[in-house]
Short mmCIF file of C-alpha atoms and ligand atoms in Angstrom, two decimals:
data_model
loop_
_atom_site.label_atom_id
_atom_site.label_comp_id
_atom_site.label_asym_id
_atom_site.label_seq_id
_atom_site.Cartn_x
_atom_site.Cartn_y
_atom_site.Cartn_z
CA MET A 580 -4.17 32.45 18.36
CA GLN A 581 -5.47 29.97 15.75
CA ALA A 582 -3.32 26.85 15.30
CA SER A 583 -3.20 27.40 11.54
CA GLU A 584 -1.75 30.86 12.08
CA ALA A 585 0.84 29.79 14.70
CA TRP A 586 1.96 26.66 12.80
CA GLY A 587 1.71 27.77 9.19
CA GLU A 588 2.77 25.06 6.75
CA ARG A 589 3.11 22.45 9.45
CA TRP A 590 -0.63 22.78 10.04
CA SER A 591 -1.76 22.93 6.49
CA ASN A 592 0.44 19.89 5.48
CA ALA A 593 -0.44 17.73 8.44
CA VAL A 594 -1.95 14.35 7.54
CA LEU A 595 -2.17 12.47 10.88
CA PRO A 596 -4.99 13.60 13.21
CA MET A 597 -2.57 13.34 16.09
CA ALA A 598 -0.34 16.01 14.57
CA ARG A 599 -3.19 18.52 14.51
CA ARG A 600 -4.24 17.56 17.94
CA TYR A 601 -0.82 18.33 19.26
CA MET A 602 -0.64 21.69 17.43
CA GLU A 603 -4.02 22.70 18.87
CA VAL A 604 -3.12 21.73 22.43
CA ALA A 605 0.24 23.57 22.12
CA CYS A 606 -1.77 26.69 21.00
CA GLU A 607 -4.31 26.49 23.84
CA LYS A 608 -1.50 26.12 26.34
CA GLN A 609 0.94 28.43 24.56
CA SER A 610 3.56 25.78 25.19
CA LEU A 611 5.65 23.42 23.04
CA VAL A 612 6.84 21.57 26.11
CA CYS A 613 6.68 17.82 26.49
CA LEU A 614 7.53 16.88 30.04
CA ALA A 615 9.78 13.79 30.37
CA ALA A 616 8.26 12.56 33.61
CA ASP A 617 11.11 10.34 34.72
CA ARG A 618 10.14 9.89 38.37
CA ASN A 619 10.03 6.32 39.69
CA THR A 620 6.98 6.43 42.02
CA MET A 621 3.39 6.92 41.19
CA ALA A 622 3.00 9.52 43.91
CA GLY A 623 5.96 11.48 42.54
CA LEU A 624 4.46 11.36 39.06
CA MET A 625 1.01 12.39 40.19
CA ASP A 626 2.51 15.37 42.19
CA LEU A 627 4.55 16.39 39.21
CA ILE A 628 1.72 16.33 36.69
CA GLY A 629 -0.51 18.21 39.17
CA GLU A 630 2.12 20.99 39.41
CA VAL A 631 3.18 21.42 35.82
CA GLY A 632 0.10 20.22 33.91
CA PRO A 633 -1.05 23.69 33.02
CA TYR A 634 2.28 24.64 31.37
CA ILE A 635 2.91 21.57 29.18
CA ALA A 636 1.29 20.16 26.04
CA ALA A 637 2.46 16.46 26.28
CA LEU A 638 3.49 14.05 28.91
CA LYS A 639 6.30 11.61 28.07
CA THR A 640 6.41 8.49 30.15
CA HIS A 641 8.71 5.44 30.65
CA VAL A 642 6.08 3.05 31.99
CA ASP A 643 8.73 0.40 32.82
CA LEU A 644 10.80 2.55 35.28
CA VAL A 645 8.11 2.95 37.86
CA ASP A 646 8.75 0.99 41.10
CA ASP A 647 5.14 0.81 42.40
CA TRP A 648 3.33 0.58 39.04
CA SER A 649 -0.19 -0.86 38.90
CA LEU A 650 -2.77 -0.60 36.17
CA GLU A 651 -5.21 1.07 38.58
CA LYS A 652 -2.71 3.81 39.53
CA TRP A 653 -1.63 4.22 35.95
CA THR A 654 -5.24 4.74 34.92
CA GLU A 655 -5.50 7.53 37.49
CA LEU A 656 -2.37 9.09 36.07
CA CYS A 657 -3.83 8.94 32.54
CA ASN A 658 -7.02 10.51 33.75
CA LEU A 659 -5.10 13.30 35.40
CA ALA A 660 -3.15 13.89 32.13
CA GLN A 661 -6.51 14.08 30.29
CA GLU A 662 -7.84 16.60 32.74
CA HIS A 663 -4.89 18.75 31.86
CA ASN A 664 -5.51 18.17 28.14
CA LEU A 665 -2.12 16.43 27.64
CA LEU A 666 -1.08 14.08 24.92
CA ILE A 667 0.42 10.90 26.44
CA PHE A 668 3.71 9.76 24.80
CA GLU A 669 5.26 6.50 25.85
CA ASP A 670 8.94 6.66 24.88
CA ARG A 671 9.16 2.94 24.45
CA LYS A 672 11.75 2.95 21.54
CA PHE A 673 10.19 -0.16 19.95
CA ALA A 674 12.72 -1.82 17.63
CA ASP A 675 11.56 -5.40 16.91
CA ILE A 676 9.89 -6.79 13.81
CA GLY A 677 6.36 -5.52 13.09
CA LYS A 678 4.28 -8.30 14.65
CA ILE A 679 6.30 -8.35 17.90
CA SER A 680 6.26 -4.67 18.23
CA LYS A 681 2.53 -4.86 17.81
CA ALA A 682 2.29 -7.55 20.56
CA GLN A 683 4.51 -5.39 22.81
CA MET A 684 1.91 -2.59 22.56
CA GLY A 685 -0.21 -5.06 24.76
CA GLY A 686 1.08 -7.11 27.63
CA ILE A 687 0.78 -5.93 31.24
CA TYR A 688 1.38 -2.33 30.37
CA ASP A 689 -1.08 -2.28 27.52
CA ILE A 690 0.56 0.80 25.98
CA ARG A 691 -1.93 0.72 23.00
CA SER A 692 -4.88 1.51 25.34
CA TRP A 693 -3.50 4.82 26.78
CA SER A 694 -0.65 6.18 24.59
CA ASP A 695 -1.24 8.76 21.86
CA ILE A 696 2.31 8.68 20.70
CA VAL A 697 5.19 6.11 20.91
CA THR A 698 8.80 6.17 19.74
CA ALA A 699 10.38 3.48 17.49
CA HIS A 700 13.67 2.76 15.84
CA LEU A 701 13.49 1.90 12.13
CA ILE A 702 16.35 -0.54 12.40
CA SER A 703 14.12 -3.54 11.71
CA GLY A 704 12.46 -1.97 8.63
CA PRO A 705 9.24 -0.05 7.77
CA ASP A 706 6.76 -2.65 8.97
CA ILE A 707 7.31 -1.64 12.57
CA VAL A 708 5.09 1.40 11.86
CA ASP A 709 2.25 -0.78 10.56
CA GLY A 710 2.61 -3.09 13.51
CA LEU A 711 2.24 -0.25 16.00
CA GLN A 712 -0.59 1.43 14.10
CA SER A 713 -2.56 -1.80 13.90
CA ALA A 714 -2.24 -2.23 17.75
CA TRP A 715 -4.00 1.17 18.19
CA GLN A 716 -6.57 0.36 15.46
CA GLU A 717 -7.56 -2.84 17.24
CA LYS A 718 -8.47 -0.69 20.28
CA ASP A 719 -10.30 1.82 18.02
CA ARG A 720 -7.71 4.46 18.88
CA GLU A 721 -5.64 6.96 16.92
CA GLY A 722 -1.90 7.29 17.53
CA GLY A 723 1.26 8.57 15.99
CA VAL A 724 4.78 7.10 15.78
CA LEU A 725 7.91 9.20 16.24
CA LEU A 726 10.88 7.61 14.52
CA LEU A 727 14.37 8.11 15.99
CA ALA A 728 16.28 9.95 13.30
CA GLN A 729 18.87 11.34 15.73
CA MET A 730 19.64 10.92 19.40
CA SER A 731 20.85 13.38 22.00
CA SER A 732 23.43 11.17 23.71
CA ARG A 733 27.07 11.37 22.72
CA GLY A 734 28.61 8.58 20.67
CA ASN A 735 25.28 7.23 19.42
CA LEU A 736 25.41 5.14 16.30
CA LEU A 737 22.73 6.93 14.26
CA THR A 738 24.99 8.10 11.44
CA GLU A 739 24.07 10.77 8.86
CA GLU A 740 23.40 8.05 6.25
CA TYR A 741 21.15 6.15 8.61
CA SER A 742 19.29 9.25 9.62
CA GLU A 743 18.64 10.11 5.98
CA ASN A 744 17.34 6.65 5.29
CA VAL A 745 14.97 6.87 8.36
CA VAL A 746 13.60 10.28 6.99
CA GLN A 747 13.18 8.98 3.52
CA VAL A 748 11.06 6.10 4.68
CA GLY A 749 9.29 8.02 7.43
CA VAL A 750 8.02 11.00 5.40
CA GLN A 751 6.21 8.54 3.12
CA SER A 752 4.42 6.79 5.93
CA ASP A 753 1.03 7.95 7.00
CA GLY A 754 1.38 6.42 10.47
CA VAL A 755 4.48 8.53 11.25
CA LEU A 756 3.85 11.64 13.27
CA GLY A 757 7.45 12.69 12.82
CA PHE A 758 10.94 12.24 14.04
CA ILE A 759 13.10 12.57 17.17
CA GLY A 760 15.81 15.10 16.43
CA ASN A 761 18.80 15.98 18.58
CA GLY A 762 18.09 19.10 20.58
CA SER A 763 21.62 19.45 21.79
CA ARG A 764 22.96 20.44 18.31
CA PRO A 765 20.86 23.09 16.50
CA GLU A 766 22.93 22.67 13.32
CA GLU A 767 22.01 18.96 13.20
CA LEU A 768 18.39 19.91 13.70
CA LYS A 769 18.57 22.36 10.76
CA THR A 770 19.89 19.58 8.50
CA LEU A 771 17.20 17.27 9.75
CA ARG A 772 14.49 19.84 9.11
CA MET A 773 15.73 20.34 5.50
CA ARG A 774 15.57 16.63 4.89
CA VAL A 775 12.16 16.24 6.51
CA GLY A 776 10.47 19.12 4.79
CA GLU A 777 7.39 20.85 6.22
CA GLN A 778 4.93 18.05 6.69
CA LYS A 779 6.19 15.95 9.62
CA MET A 780 7.03 16.93 13.18
CA ILE A 781 10.38 17.03 14.85
CA TRP A 782 10.43 16.50 18.61
CA THR A 783 13.63 17.10 20.50
CA PRO A 784 15.09 15.76 23.72
CA GLY A 785 18.42 16.95 24.95
CA VAL A 786 17.28 20.58 25.73
CA ASN A 787 17.80 22.56 28.92
CA LEU A 788 18.05 26.18 29.83
CA ASN A 789 21.47 25.22 31.21
CA VAL A 790 23.24 24.02 28.10
CA GLY A 791 26.20 21.66 28.23
CA ASP A 792 26.90 18.07 29.28
CA GLY A 793 24.42 16.10 31.38
CA GLU A 794 24.69 12.86 33.22
CA MET A 795 25.97 9.68 31.52
CA GLY A 796 26.64 11.11 28.12
CA GLN A 797 23.46 13.22 27.81
CA ARG A 798 24.08 16.59 26.10
CA TYR A 799 21.89 19.71 26.27
CA GLY A 800 21.21 22.51 23.83
CA ASP A 801 19.14 25.64 24.13
CA PRO A 802 15.40 25.16 23.72
CA TYR A 803 14.85 28.47 21.92
CA GLU A 804 17.51 27.62 19.40
CA ALA A 805 16.04 24.17 18.90
CA VAL A 806 12.64 25.50 17.94
CA LEU A 807 14.17 28.17 15.67
CA ALA A 808 16.16 25.35 13.95
CA GLY A 809 12.93 23.48 13.22
CA SER A 810 11.87 21.57 16.34
CA ASP A 811 8.11 21.46 17.02
CA CYS A 812 8.33 20.20 20.55
CA ILE A 813 10.99 20.41 23.28
CA ILE A 814 11.18 17.43 25.53
CA VAL A 815 12.42 18.45 28.92
CA GLY A 816 13.03 16.04 31.86
CA SER A 817 15.35 16.88 34.72
CA GLY A 818 15.29 20.56 33.84
CA ILE A 819 11.77 20.53 35.23
CA HIS A 820 11.28 17.51 37.47
CA ARG A 821 14.50 18.12 39.49
CA ALA A 822 13.91 21.85 39.80
CA ASP A 823 13.11 23.34 43.27
CA ASN A 824 9.93 24.77 41.77
CA PRO A 825 8.91 22.64 38.85
CA ALA A 826 5.79 24.75 38.04
CA GLU A 827 7.78 28.05 37.78
CA VAL A 828 10.45 26.46 35.67
CA ALA A 829 7.91 24.59 33.38
CA LYS A 830 6.28 28.02 32.85
CA GLN A 831 9.66 29.43 31.77
CA TYR A 832 10.18 26.61 29.24
CA ALA A 833 6.66 27.16 27.97
CA GLN A 834 7.27 30.88 27.43
CA VAL A 835 10.64 30.36 25.70
CA SER A 836 9.23 27.66 23.40
CA TRP A 837 6.11 29.63 22.45
CA LYS A 838 8.11 32.82 21.73
CA ALA A 839 10.44 30.77 19.51
CA LEU A 840 7.51 29.33 17.58
CA ILE A 841 5.95 32.79 16.99
CA ASN A 842 9.34 34.18 15.88
CA ARG A 843 9.85 31.28 13.62
P1 LIG B 1699 16.49 14.88 30.57
O1 LIG B 1699 16.34 14.68 32.05
O2 LIG B 1699 15.96 16.18 30.05
O3 LIG B 1699 17.92 14.62 30.10
O4 LIG B 1699 15.52 13.74 30.03
C1 LIG B 1699 15.48 13.40 28.62
C2 LIG B 1699 14.41 12.36 28.30
O5 LIG B 1699 14.37 12.24 26.90
C3 LIG B 1699 14.61 10.99 28.82
O6 LIG B 1699 13.33 10.56 29.27
C4 LIG B 1699 15.20 10.19 27.73
O7 LIG B 1699 14.68 8.86 27.68
C5 LIG B 1699 14.61 10.89 26.54
N1 LIG B 1699 15.49 10.83 25.30
C6 LIG B 1699 16.79 11.47 25.28
O8 LIG B 1699 17.18 12.08 26.34
N2 LIG B 1699 17.46 11.43 24.16
C7 LIG B 1699 17.09 10.76 23.05
O9 LIG B 1699 17.76 10.74 22.02
C8 LIG B 1699 15.84 10.16 23.10
C9 LIG B 1699 15.03 10.20 24.25
BR1 LIG B 1699 15.22 9.28 21.58
#
């Protein structure tokens, strides 16, 4: 199926090249799954990507939780992700002023050189998006920022009013790929989608085929419901990487997410 057909208005309204790239990859793979690869060894990560690579569209990393991290091994991981045609998404949750966030795209991890997408809070104001975009530009790379408009964890401090303000600023900003929405509460996602409109993406953590409470305040909603409510990408971590057969389970998430998109 053509991306324009599957994604409809989201495709025709997309401004950022990264948005279309994601929609194309999702169509090729028939999967709206972003794997949250929260394993803390390089070998564990490589095994996981090797197993589930065919069933996912994006790879979400936390570069700073790996015990045996090295630039050489990380480059291998990025190459493997590229072989599987995955977007690489560093969930760094930048929050500082623009120039420092820009500098933090460098450093040892050099996130600007391999990430396609990063997350940011808008707590410090709109210049954070320009800071992150200019870090990619200096490396002649394209990227997209996902702003946290909601979170999946219980008791978080992202109030309705705050969320509305994030959306208001974010929809106007070319460097913004979209927003993080809370996958554990479909009704919150619906409200978010109404506010966001049809142009920007909503990516959602806090989804699992086993709905309910997770560890340390994490909450899970149903991935099918999340997509129907307006999510464009389901971010799944332990549901896949802790499963006995990650490939089989990743395939299930892919099928559920694709079916939901087509029905939407
Ligand atoms: P889980 O194992 O599916 O619970 O992993 C969820 C991942 O999504 C994990 O990497 C979190 O850092 C990430 N996440 C989240 O769970 N909730 C949020 O609101 C945001 C990110 Br933003």
